[in-house]
Coordinates of C-alpha atoms in Angstrom, one line a residue:
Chain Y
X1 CA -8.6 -21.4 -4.9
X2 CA -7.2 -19.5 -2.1
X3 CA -10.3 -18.4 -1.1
X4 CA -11.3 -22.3 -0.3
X5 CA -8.5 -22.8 2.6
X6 CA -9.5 -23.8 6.0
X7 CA -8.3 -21.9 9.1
X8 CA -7.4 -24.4 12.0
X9 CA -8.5 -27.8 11.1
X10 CA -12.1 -28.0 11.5
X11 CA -13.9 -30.9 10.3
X12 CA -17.6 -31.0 9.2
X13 CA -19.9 -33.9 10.5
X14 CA -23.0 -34.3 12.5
X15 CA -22.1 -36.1 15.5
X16 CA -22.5 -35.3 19.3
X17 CA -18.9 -34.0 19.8
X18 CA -19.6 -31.6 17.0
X19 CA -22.6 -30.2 18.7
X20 CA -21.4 -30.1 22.0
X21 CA -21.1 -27.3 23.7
X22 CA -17.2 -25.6 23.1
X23 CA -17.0 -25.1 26.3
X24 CA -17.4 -29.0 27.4
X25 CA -15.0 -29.5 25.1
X26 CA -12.3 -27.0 26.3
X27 CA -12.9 -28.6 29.6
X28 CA -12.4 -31.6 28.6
X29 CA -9.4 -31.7 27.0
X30 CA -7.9 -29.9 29.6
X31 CA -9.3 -32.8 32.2
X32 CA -7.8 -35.3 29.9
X33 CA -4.1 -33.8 29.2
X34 CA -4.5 -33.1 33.5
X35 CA -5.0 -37.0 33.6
X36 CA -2.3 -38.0 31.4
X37 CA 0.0 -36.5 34.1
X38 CA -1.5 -37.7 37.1
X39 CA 0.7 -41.0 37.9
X40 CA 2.6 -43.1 35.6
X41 CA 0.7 -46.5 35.3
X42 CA 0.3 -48.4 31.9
X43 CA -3.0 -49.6 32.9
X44 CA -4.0 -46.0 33.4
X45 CA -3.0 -45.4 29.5
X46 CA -5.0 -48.2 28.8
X47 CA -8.3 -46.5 30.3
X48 CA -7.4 -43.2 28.5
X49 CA -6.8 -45.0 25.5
X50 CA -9.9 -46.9 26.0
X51 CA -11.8 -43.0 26.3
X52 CA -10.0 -41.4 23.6
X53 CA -10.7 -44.4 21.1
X54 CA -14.7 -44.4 22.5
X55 CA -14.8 -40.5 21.7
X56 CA -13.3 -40.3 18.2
X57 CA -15.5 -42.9 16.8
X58 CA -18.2 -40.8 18.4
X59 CA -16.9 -37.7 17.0
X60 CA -17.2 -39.4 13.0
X61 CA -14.0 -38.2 12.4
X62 CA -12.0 -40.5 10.4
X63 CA -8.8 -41.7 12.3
X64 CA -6.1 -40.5 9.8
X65 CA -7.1 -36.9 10.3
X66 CA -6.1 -37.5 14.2
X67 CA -2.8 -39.0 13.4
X68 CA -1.8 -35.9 11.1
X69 CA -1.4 -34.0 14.1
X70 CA 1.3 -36.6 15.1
X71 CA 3.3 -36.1 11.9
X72 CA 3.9 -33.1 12.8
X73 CA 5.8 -33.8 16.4
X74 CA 7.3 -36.7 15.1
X75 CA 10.8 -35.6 14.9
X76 CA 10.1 -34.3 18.6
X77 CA 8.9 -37.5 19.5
X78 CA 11.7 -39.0 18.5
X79 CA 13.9 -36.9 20.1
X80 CA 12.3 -37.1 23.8
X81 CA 12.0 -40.5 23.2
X82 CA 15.9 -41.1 22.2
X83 CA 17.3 -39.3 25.2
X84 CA 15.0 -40.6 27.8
X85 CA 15.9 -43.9 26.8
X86 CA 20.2 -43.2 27.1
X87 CA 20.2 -40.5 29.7
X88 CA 17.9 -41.8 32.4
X89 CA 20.1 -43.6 35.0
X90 CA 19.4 -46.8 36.5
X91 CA 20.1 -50.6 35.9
X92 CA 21.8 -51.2 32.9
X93 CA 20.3 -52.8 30.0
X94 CA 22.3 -52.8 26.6
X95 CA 25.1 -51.2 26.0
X96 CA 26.4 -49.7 22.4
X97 CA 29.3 -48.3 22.2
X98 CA 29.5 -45.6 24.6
X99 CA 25.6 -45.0 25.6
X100 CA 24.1 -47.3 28.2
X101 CA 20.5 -48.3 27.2
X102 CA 18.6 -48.9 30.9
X103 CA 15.4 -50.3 31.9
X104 CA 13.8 -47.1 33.5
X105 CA 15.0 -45.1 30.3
X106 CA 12.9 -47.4 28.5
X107 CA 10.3 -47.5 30.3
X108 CA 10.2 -43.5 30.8
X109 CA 10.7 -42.7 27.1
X110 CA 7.5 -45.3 26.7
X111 CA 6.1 -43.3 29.0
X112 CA 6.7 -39.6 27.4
X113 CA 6.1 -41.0 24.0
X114 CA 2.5 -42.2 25.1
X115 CA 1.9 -38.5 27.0
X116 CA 2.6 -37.0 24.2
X117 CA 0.5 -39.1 21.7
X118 CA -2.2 -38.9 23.5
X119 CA -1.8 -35.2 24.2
X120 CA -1.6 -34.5 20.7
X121 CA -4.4 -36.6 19.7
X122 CA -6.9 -35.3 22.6
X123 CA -6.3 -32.1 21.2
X124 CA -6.9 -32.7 17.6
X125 CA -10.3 -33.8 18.5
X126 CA -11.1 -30.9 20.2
X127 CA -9.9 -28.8 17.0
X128 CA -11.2 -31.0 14.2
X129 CA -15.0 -31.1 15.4
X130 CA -15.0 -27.4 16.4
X131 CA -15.5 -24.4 14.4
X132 CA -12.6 -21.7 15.1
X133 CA -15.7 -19.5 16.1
X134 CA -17.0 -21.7 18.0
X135 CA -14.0 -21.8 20.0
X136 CA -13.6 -18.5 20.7
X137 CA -16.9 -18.1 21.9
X138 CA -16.5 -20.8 24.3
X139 CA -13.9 -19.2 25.4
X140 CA -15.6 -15.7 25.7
X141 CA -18.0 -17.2 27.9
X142 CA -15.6 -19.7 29.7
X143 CA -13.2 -17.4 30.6
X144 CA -16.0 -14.5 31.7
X145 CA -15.2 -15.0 35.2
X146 CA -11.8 -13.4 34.5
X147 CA -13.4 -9.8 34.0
X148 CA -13.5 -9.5 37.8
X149 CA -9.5 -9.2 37.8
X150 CA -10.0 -7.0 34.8
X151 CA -9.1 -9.1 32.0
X152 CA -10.4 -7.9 28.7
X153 CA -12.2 -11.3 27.9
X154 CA -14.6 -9.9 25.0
X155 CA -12.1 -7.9 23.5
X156 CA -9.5 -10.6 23.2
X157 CA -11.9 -12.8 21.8
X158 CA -13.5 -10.1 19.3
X159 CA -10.0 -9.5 18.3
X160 CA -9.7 -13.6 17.8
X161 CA -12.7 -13.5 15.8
X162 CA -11.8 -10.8 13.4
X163 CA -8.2 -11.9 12.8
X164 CA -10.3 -15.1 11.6
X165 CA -12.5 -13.0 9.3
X166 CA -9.3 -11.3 7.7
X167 CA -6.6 -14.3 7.1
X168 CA -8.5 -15.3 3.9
X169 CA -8.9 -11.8 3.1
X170 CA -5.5 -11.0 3.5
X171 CA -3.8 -14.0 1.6
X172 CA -6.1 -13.6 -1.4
X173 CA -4.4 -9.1 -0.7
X174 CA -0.9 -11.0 -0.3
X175 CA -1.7 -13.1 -3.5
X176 CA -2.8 -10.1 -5.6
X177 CA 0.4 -8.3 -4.6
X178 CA 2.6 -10.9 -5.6
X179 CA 1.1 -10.9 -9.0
X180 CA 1.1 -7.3 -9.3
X181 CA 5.1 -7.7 -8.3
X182 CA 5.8 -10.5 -10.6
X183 CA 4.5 -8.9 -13.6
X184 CA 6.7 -6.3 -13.2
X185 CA 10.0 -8.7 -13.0
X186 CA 10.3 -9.4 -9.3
X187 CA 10.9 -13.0 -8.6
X188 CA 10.2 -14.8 -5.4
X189 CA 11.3 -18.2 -6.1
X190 CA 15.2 -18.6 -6.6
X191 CA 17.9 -17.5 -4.8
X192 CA 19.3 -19.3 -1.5
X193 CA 17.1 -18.5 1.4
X194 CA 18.3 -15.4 2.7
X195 CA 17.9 -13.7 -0.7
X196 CA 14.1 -15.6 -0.8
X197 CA 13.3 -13.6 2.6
X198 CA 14.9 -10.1 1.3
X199 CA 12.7 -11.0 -2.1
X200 CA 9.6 -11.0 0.6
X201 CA 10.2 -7.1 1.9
X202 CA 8.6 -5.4 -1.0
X203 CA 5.5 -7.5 -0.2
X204 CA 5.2 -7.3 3.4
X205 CA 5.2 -2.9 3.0
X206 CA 2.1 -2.9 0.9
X207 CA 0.6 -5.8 2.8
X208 CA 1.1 -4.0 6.2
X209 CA -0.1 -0.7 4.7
X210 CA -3.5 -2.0 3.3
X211 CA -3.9 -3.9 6.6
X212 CA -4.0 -0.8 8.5
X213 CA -6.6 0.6 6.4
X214 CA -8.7 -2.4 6.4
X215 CA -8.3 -2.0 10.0
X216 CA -9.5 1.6 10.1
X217 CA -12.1 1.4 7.6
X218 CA -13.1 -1.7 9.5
X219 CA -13.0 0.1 13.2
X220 CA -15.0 3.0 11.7
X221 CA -18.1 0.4 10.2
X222 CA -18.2 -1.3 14.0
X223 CA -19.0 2.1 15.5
X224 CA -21.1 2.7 12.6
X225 CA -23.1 -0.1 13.6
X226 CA -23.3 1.0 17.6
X227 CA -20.1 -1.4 18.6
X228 CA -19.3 0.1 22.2
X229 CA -17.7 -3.2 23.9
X230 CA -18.9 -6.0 25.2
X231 CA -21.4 -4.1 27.6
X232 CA -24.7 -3.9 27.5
X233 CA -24.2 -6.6 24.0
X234 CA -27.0 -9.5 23.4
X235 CA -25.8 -12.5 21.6
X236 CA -27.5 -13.6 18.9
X237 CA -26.0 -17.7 19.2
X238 CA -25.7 -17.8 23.2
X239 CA -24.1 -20.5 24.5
X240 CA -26.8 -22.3 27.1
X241 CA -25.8 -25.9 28.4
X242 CA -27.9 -28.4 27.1
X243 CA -28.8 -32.0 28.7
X244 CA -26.2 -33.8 26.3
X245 CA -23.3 -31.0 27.8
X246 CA -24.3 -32.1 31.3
X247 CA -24.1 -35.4 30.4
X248 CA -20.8 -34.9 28.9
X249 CA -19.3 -33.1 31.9
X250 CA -21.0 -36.4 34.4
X251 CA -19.1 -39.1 31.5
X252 CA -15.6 -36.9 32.2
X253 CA -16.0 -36.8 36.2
X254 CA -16.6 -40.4 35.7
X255 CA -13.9 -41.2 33.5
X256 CA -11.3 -38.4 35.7
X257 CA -12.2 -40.9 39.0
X258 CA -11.7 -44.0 37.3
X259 CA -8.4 -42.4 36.2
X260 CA -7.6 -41.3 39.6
X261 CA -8.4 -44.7 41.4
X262 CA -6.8 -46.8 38.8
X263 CA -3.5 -44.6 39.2
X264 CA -3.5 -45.2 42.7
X265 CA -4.0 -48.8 42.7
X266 CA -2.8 -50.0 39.5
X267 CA -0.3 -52.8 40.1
X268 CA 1.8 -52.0 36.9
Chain X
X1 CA -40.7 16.4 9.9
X2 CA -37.0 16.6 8.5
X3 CA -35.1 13.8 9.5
X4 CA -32.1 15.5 8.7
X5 CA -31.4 19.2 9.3
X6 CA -27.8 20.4 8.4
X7 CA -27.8 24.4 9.2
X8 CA -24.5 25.8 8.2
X9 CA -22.9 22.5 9.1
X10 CA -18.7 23.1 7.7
X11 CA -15.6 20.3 8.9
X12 CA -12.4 21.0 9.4
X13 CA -9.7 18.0 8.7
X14 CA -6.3 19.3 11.0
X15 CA -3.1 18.0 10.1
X16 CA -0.8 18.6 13.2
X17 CA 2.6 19.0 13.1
X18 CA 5.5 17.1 15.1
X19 CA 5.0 19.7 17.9
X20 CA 1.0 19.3 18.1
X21 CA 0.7 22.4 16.4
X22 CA -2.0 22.8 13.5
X23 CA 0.1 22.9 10.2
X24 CA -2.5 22.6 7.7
X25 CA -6.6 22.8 7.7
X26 CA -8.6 21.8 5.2
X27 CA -12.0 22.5 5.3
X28 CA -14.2 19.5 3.6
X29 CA -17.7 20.4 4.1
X30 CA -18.5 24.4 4.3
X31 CA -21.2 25.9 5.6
X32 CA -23.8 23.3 4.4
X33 CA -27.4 24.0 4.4
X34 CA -29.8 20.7 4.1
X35 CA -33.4 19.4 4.6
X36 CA -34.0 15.9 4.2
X37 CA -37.7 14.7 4.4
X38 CA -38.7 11.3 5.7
X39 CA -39.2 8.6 3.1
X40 CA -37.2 11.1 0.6
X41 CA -34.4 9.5 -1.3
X42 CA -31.8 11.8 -1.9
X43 CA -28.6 11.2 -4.0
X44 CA -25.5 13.6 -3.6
X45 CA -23.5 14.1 -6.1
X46 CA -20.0 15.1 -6.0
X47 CA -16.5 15.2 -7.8
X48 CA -13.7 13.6 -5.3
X49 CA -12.6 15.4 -2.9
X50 CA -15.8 17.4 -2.5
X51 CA -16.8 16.7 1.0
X52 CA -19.7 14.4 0.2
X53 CA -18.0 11.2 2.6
X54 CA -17.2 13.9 5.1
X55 CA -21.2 15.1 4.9
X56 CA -22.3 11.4 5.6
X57 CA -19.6 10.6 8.3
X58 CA -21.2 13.3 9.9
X59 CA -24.7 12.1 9.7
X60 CA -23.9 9.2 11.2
X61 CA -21.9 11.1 13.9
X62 CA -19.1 9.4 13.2
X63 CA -17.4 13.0 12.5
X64 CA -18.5 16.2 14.8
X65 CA -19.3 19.3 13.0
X66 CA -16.3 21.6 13.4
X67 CA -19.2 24.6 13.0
X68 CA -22.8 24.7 12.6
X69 CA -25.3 21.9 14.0
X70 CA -26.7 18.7 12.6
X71 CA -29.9 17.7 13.5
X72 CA -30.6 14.0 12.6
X73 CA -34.1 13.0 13.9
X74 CA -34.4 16.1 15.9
X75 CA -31.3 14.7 17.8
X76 CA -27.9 17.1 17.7
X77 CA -25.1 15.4 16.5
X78 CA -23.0 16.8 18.8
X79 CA -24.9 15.9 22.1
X80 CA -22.2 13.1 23.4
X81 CA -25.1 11.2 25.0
X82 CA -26.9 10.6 21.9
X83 CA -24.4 9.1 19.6
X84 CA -25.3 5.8 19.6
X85 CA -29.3 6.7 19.2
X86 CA -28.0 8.9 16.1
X87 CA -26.4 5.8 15.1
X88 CA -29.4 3.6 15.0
X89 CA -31.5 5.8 13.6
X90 CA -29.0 6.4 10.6
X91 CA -27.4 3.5 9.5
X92 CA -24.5 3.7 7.4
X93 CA -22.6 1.2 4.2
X94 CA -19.2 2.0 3.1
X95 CA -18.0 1.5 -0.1
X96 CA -15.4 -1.6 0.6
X97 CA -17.3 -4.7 1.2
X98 CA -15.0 -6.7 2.5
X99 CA -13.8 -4.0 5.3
X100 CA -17.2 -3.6 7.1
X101 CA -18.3 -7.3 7.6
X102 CA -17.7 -8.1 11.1
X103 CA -19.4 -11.8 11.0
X104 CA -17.9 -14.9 9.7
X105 CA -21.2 -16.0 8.8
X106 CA -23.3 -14.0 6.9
X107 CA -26.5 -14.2 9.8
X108 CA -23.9 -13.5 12.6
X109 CA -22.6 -10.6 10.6
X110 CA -26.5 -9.0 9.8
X111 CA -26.6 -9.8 13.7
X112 CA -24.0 -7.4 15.2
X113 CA -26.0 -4.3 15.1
X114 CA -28.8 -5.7 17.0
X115 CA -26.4 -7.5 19.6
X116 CA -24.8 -4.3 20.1
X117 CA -28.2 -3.0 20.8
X118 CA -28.6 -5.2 23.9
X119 CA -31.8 -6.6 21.7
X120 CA -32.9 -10.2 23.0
X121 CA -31.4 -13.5 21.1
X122 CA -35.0 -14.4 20.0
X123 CA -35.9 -10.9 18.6
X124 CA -32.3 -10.7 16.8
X125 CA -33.2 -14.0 14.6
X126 CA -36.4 -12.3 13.5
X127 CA -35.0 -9.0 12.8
X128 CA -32.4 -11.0 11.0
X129 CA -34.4 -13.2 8.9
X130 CA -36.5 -10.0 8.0
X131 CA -33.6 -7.8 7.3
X132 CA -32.1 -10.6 5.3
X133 CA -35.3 -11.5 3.2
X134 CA -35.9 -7.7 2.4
X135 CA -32.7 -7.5 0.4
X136 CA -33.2 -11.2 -1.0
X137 CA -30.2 -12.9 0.9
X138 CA -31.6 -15.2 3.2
X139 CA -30.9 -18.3 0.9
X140 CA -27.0 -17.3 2.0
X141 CA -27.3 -16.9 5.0
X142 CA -24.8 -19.8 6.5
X143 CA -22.4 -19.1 4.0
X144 CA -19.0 -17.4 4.7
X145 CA -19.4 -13.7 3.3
X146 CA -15.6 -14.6 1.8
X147 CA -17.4 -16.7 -1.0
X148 CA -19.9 -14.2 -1.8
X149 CA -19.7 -11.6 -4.8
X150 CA -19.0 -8.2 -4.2
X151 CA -22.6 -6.9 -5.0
X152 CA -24.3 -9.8 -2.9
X153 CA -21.5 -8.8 0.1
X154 CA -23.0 -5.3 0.0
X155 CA -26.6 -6.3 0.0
X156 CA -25.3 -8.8 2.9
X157 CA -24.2 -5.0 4.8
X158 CA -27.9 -3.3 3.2
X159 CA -29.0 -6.3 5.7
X160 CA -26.7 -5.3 8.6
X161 CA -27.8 -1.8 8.6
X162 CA -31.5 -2.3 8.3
X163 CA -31.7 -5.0 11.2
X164 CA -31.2 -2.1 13.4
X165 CA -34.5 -0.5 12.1
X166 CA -32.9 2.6 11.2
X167 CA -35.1 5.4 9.9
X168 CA -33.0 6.5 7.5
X169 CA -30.2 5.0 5.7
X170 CA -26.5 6.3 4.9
X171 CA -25.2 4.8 1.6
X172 CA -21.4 6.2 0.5
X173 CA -21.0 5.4 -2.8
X174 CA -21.8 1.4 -2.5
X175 CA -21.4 0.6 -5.9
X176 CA -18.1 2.1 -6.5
X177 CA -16.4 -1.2 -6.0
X178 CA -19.1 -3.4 -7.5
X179 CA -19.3 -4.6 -11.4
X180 CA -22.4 -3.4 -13.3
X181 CA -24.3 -6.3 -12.1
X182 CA -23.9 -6.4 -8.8
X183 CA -24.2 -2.5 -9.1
X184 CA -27.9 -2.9 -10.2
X185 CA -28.6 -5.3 -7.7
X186 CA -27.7 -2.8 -5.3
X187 CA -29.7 0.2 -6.4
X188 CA -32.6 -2.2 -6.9
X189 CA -32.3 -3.0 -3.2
X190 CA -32.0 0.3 -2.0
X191 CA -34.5 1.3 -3.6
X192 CA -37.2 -1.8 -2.7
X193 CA -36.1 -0.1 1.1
X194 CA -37.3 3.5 0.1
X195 CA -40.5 2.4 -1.6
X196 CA -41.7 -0.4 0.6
X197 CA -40.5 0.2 3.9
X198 CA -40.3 3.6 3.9
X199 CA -36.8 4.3 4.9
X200 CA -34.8 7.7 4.4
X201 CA -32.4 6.8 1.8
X202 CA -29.1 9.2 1.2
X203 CA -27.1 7.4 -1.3
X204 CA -23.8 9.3 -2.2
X205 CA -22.5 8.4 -5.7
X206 CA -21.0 9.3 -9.1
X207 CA -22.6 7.0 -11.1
X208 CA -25.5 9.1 -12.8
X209 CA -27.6 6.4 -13.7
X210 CA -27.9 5.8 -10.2
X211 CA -29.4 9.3 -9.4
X212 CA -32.2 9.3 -11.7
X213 CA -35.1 7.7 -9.6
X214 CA -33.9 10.3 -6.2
X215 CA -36.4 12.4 -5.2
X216 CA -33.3 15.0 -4.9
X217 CA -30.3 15.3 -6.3
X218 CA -27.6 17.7 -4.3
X219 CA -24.7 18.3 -6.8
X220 CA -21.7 19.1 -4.0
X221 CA -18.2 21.4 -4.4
X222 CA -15.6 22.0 -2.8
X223 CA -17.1 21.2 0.5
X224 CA -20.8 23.6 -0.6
X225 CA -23.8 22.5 -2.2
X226 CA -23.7 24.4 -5.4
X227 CA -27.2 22.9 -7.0
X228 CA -30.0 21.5 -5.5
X229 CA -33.0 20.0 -7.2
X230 CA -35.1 17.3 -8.9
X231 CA -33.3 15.0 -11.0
X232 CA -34.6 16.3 -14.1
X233 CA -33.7 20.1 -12.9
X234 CA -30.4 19.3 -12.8
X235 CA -29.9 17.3 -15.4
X236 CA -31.1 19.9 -17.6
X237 CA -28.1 22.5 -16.9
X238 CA -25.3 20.2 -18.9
X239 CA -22.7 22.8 -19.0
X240 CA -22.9 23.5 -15.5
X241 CA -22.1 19.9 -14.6
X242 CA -19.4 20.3 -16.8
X243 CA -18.3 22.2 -14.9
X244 CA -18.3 20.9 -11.7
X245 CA -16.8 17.6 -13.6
X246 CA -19.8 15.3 -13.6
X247 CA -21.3 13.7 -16.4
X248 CA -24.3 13.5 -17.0
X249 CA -26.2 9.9 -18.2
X250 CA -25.8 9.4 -22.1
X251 CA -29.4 9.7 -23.0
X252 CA -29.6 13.0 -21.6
X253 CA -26.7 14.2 -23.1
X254 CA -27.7 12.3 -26.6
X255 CA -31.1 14.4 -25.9
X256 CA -29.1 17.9 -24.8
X257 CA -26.9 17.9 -28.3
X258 CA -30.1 17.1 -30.5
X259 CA -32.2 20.1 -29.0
X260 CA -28.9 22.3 -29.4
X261 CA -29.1 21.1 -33.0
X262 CA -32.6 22.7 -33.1
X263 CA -35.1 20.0 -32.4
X264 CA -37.8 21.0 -30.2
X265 CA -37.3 18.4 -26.7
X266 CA -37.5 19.3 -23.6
X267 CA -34.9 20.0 -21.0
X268 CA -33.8 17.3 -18.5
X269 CA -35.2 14.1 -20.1
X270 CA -34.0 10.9 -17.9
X271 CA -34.9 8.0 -20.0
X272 CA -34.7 6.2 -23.2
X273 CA -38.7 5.8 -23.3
X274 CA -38.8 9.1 -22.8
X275 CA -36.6 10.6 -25.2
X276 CA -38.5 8.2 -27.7
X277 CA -41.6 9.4 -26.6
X278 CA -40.6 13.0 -27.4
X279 CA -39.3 12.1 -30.7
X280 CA -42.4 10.3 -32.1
X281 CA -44.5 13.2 -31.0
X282 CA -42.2 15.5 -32.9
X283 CA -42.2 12.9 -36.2
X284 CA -46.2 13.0 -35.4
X285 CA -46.6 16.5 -35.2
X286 CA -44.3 17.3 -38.4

């Protein structure tokens, strides 16, 4: 059962987005959450709404899974929303008792609300039609440029990719323990939650222990196998653009100056 | 040609004290003499704590002899510039599984050897599928090595090892994890790898019934090799396993008491077939 989880939020499909290159789509959500920023003008939310729609149906992936990364910020949401619209000061609108409700408040909490949506929702896409590996390999490769100024790009994202590798590992270990613990009378469900946390220290010392040797026993089979860094290393799945990346990067140009022109000469 | 020479080969594991200073040695492996041949398939034997892991960390170079030299494929083990040769030419498995796959998919994971060869992406995919294929995984191969069994994650590291094209493979104790399934599958692969393709196989163990197809069995001590010989050999001198603790596989031993009792069987006798074989001669010859 536990061995079934997910990490991140990856969803399989055959579509374009899915087979995109990662590192189009780490561009590209970066160029869209850049846009969302660049002026404030409805009819500019309309154009990225128009983009985002056109790219999830591309991407297959049904529209609820988007809109659970929402749930999550709601209460956020709600929050910016609320205070934008009763601290921002300007022409008064309705009052209630003591807070003044004015017409730029609403209109900047519409605003933030909208950022934020779509932020959320850009993002998702990215996650949901990319594998967690996949990703970090984009990212090896994106980011390789940073190796001048001594950044240790491969290492960081071996390190990414092994900590992927061990979370199921090490929640089935934390599961095991728990049992092992629970048979022998400790109890990890009542109390208030201070006493729920103290319950959790006898779990964490094993935990921590065996992680450390999975580390070293781990460590020892890399060199085993001739790991000396990220020099002088093939890849077995290189990343190489493909026609459909370059078209992707030419569709998000196109869609960064119609965002660009439209901000400047919106009229609302 | 040997591809492993050990001459006087001992290790010394330090345990230092708060000040750096050496507060305790203990000396695993001690003054070891060995020959392997290539294609040989030599099982070592060994209580715990005898010094057979130490012996195959060092084959691998993953340890340096504290005394003595190591040859592995004529290199020295203690030459810094040829580690990583030593490594490819003698791969090593562990005996956890799940602590020595590095890929998240079981094709990227038979691939990290190459890759850290600096071996060309298209020449990686055949050495994979090959590697895969020779220990009958290749059906798996986009799975997540979490949802395999233990036994098919092993043969999944068999794979890792021999897409390096090593010449001789470095096996500490695989199957001690593994139900008696999985352990079979195993031995069966490791031993399709010594027959077929030739490869130099040094599988450490305790199971016995794992030792009886070597070509050699070293029985190790307290860090020294104290027998030395063809499975049947040693098999044939029960007390003195005894006394180094090991057992010895239940047909033997069944074959051991009987002679003892008198009957007229030959030391060292492996298998059922051929403990039946030696009794129907006897009921013939009565």
């Amino acid at each position: 059962m536990i061995r079934d989880i997910t990490i991140g939020q990856y969803y399989p499909a055959e579509s374009v987005i899915h087979r995109l290159d990662p590192r189009v789509k780490l561009v590209g959500t970066l160029t869209f959450i850049i846009s969302l920023f660049l002026h404030r003008s409805f009819l500019m939310y309309l154009v990225a709404a128009v983009f985002l729609t056109i790219v999830i149906k591309a991407s297959k992936v049904p529209f609820r899974f988007m809109i659970k990364g929402l749930k999550a910020i709601m209460v956020l949401l709600l929050i910016t929303v609320v205070f934008n619209m009763f601290l921002t000061p300007g022409t008064p609108f309705i009052r209630i008792w003591k807070l003044t409700l004015t017409v730029e408040g609403v209109k900047q909490a519409a605003f933030m609300a909208i950022r934020l949506a779509f932020l959320i929702v850009g993002s998702s896409v990215m996650t949901l039609t990319t594998t967690p590996n996949h990703l970090t390999d984009g990212m090896e490769k994106g980011l390789a440029p940073l190796n001048k100024l001594h950044v240790p790009v491969h290492e960081v994202s071996m390190i990414m990719s092994i900590a992927l590798r061990f979370i199921p590992i090490l929640l089935e270990e934390t599961d095991k323990i728990m049992k092992a613990q629970e048979a022998r009378g400790a109890d990890f469900d009542s109390g208030n939650l201070i006493q729920k946390a103290k319950s959790l220290v006898p779990l964490l010392v094993p935990l921590f222990i065996s992680a450390f040797r999975r580390a070293n026993d781990l460590a020892m089979a890399m060199e085993a196998r001739g790991y000396r860094g990220g020099e002088g290393r093939t890849k077995m799945k290189p990343l190489i653009y493909q026609k459909r990346d370059r078209m992707a990067y030419g569709v998000l140009l196109g869609y960064l100056a119609v965002m660009i022109l439209v901000g400047r000469f919106a009229p609302f | 040609m040997n591809i492993i020479k050990a001459v006087k080969l001992a290790y010394e594991y330090k345990r230092y004290g708060e000040d750096g200073q050496v507060e305790e040695t203990l000396r695993a492996v001690d003054g070891v003499d060995l020959d392997v041949k290539k294609g040989d398939f030599v099982a070592i034997l060994g209580h715990n704590g005898s010094g057979k892991s130490t012996l195959a960390k060092q084959i691998n170079a993953l340890l340096v002899p504290t005394e003595g030299t190591l040859y592995v494929d004529g290199m020295d083990t203690k030459d810094p510039e040829k580690v990583w040769d030593i490594r490819q030419s003698a791969g090593m498995v562990f005996q956890n599984p799940d602590n020595q796959i590095i890929g998240s998919v079981v094709d990227e994971d038979v691939g990290f050897g190459p890759e850290n060869m600096g071996i060309p992406t298209k020449e990686i995919w055949e050495r994979v599928e090959e590697s895969l294929r020779s220990v009958g995984m290749w059906e798996y191969r986009h799975s997540s090595p979490n949802k395999l069994s233990g036994g098919q994650k092993q043969r999944v590291a068999i794979a890792g090892v021999v897409a390096m094209h090593p010449k001789c493979i470095v096996l500490d104790e695989p199957t001690a994890m593994l139900d008696p399934v999985g352990r079979k599958d195993v031995i069966r692969t490791v031993r399709a790898l010594n027959m077929v393709e030739d490869v130099t196989v040094v599988l450490i163990t305790h199971y016995m019934e794992e030792v009886i197809y070597a070509d050699k069995v070293i029985v190790m001590d307290d860090g020294k090799v104290v027998m030395q010989g063809t499975p049947g050999e040693i098999f044939s001198q029960v007390d003195t396993l005894k006394k180094y603790r090991l057992d010895v596989p239940q047909v033997t031993l069944l074959a051991y008491e009987l002679k003892k009792a008198g009957l007229d069987l030959p030391a060292g006798i492996l298998s059922i077939e051929e403990l039946v074989d030696n009794l129907c001669q006897l009921k013939s010859n009565m």
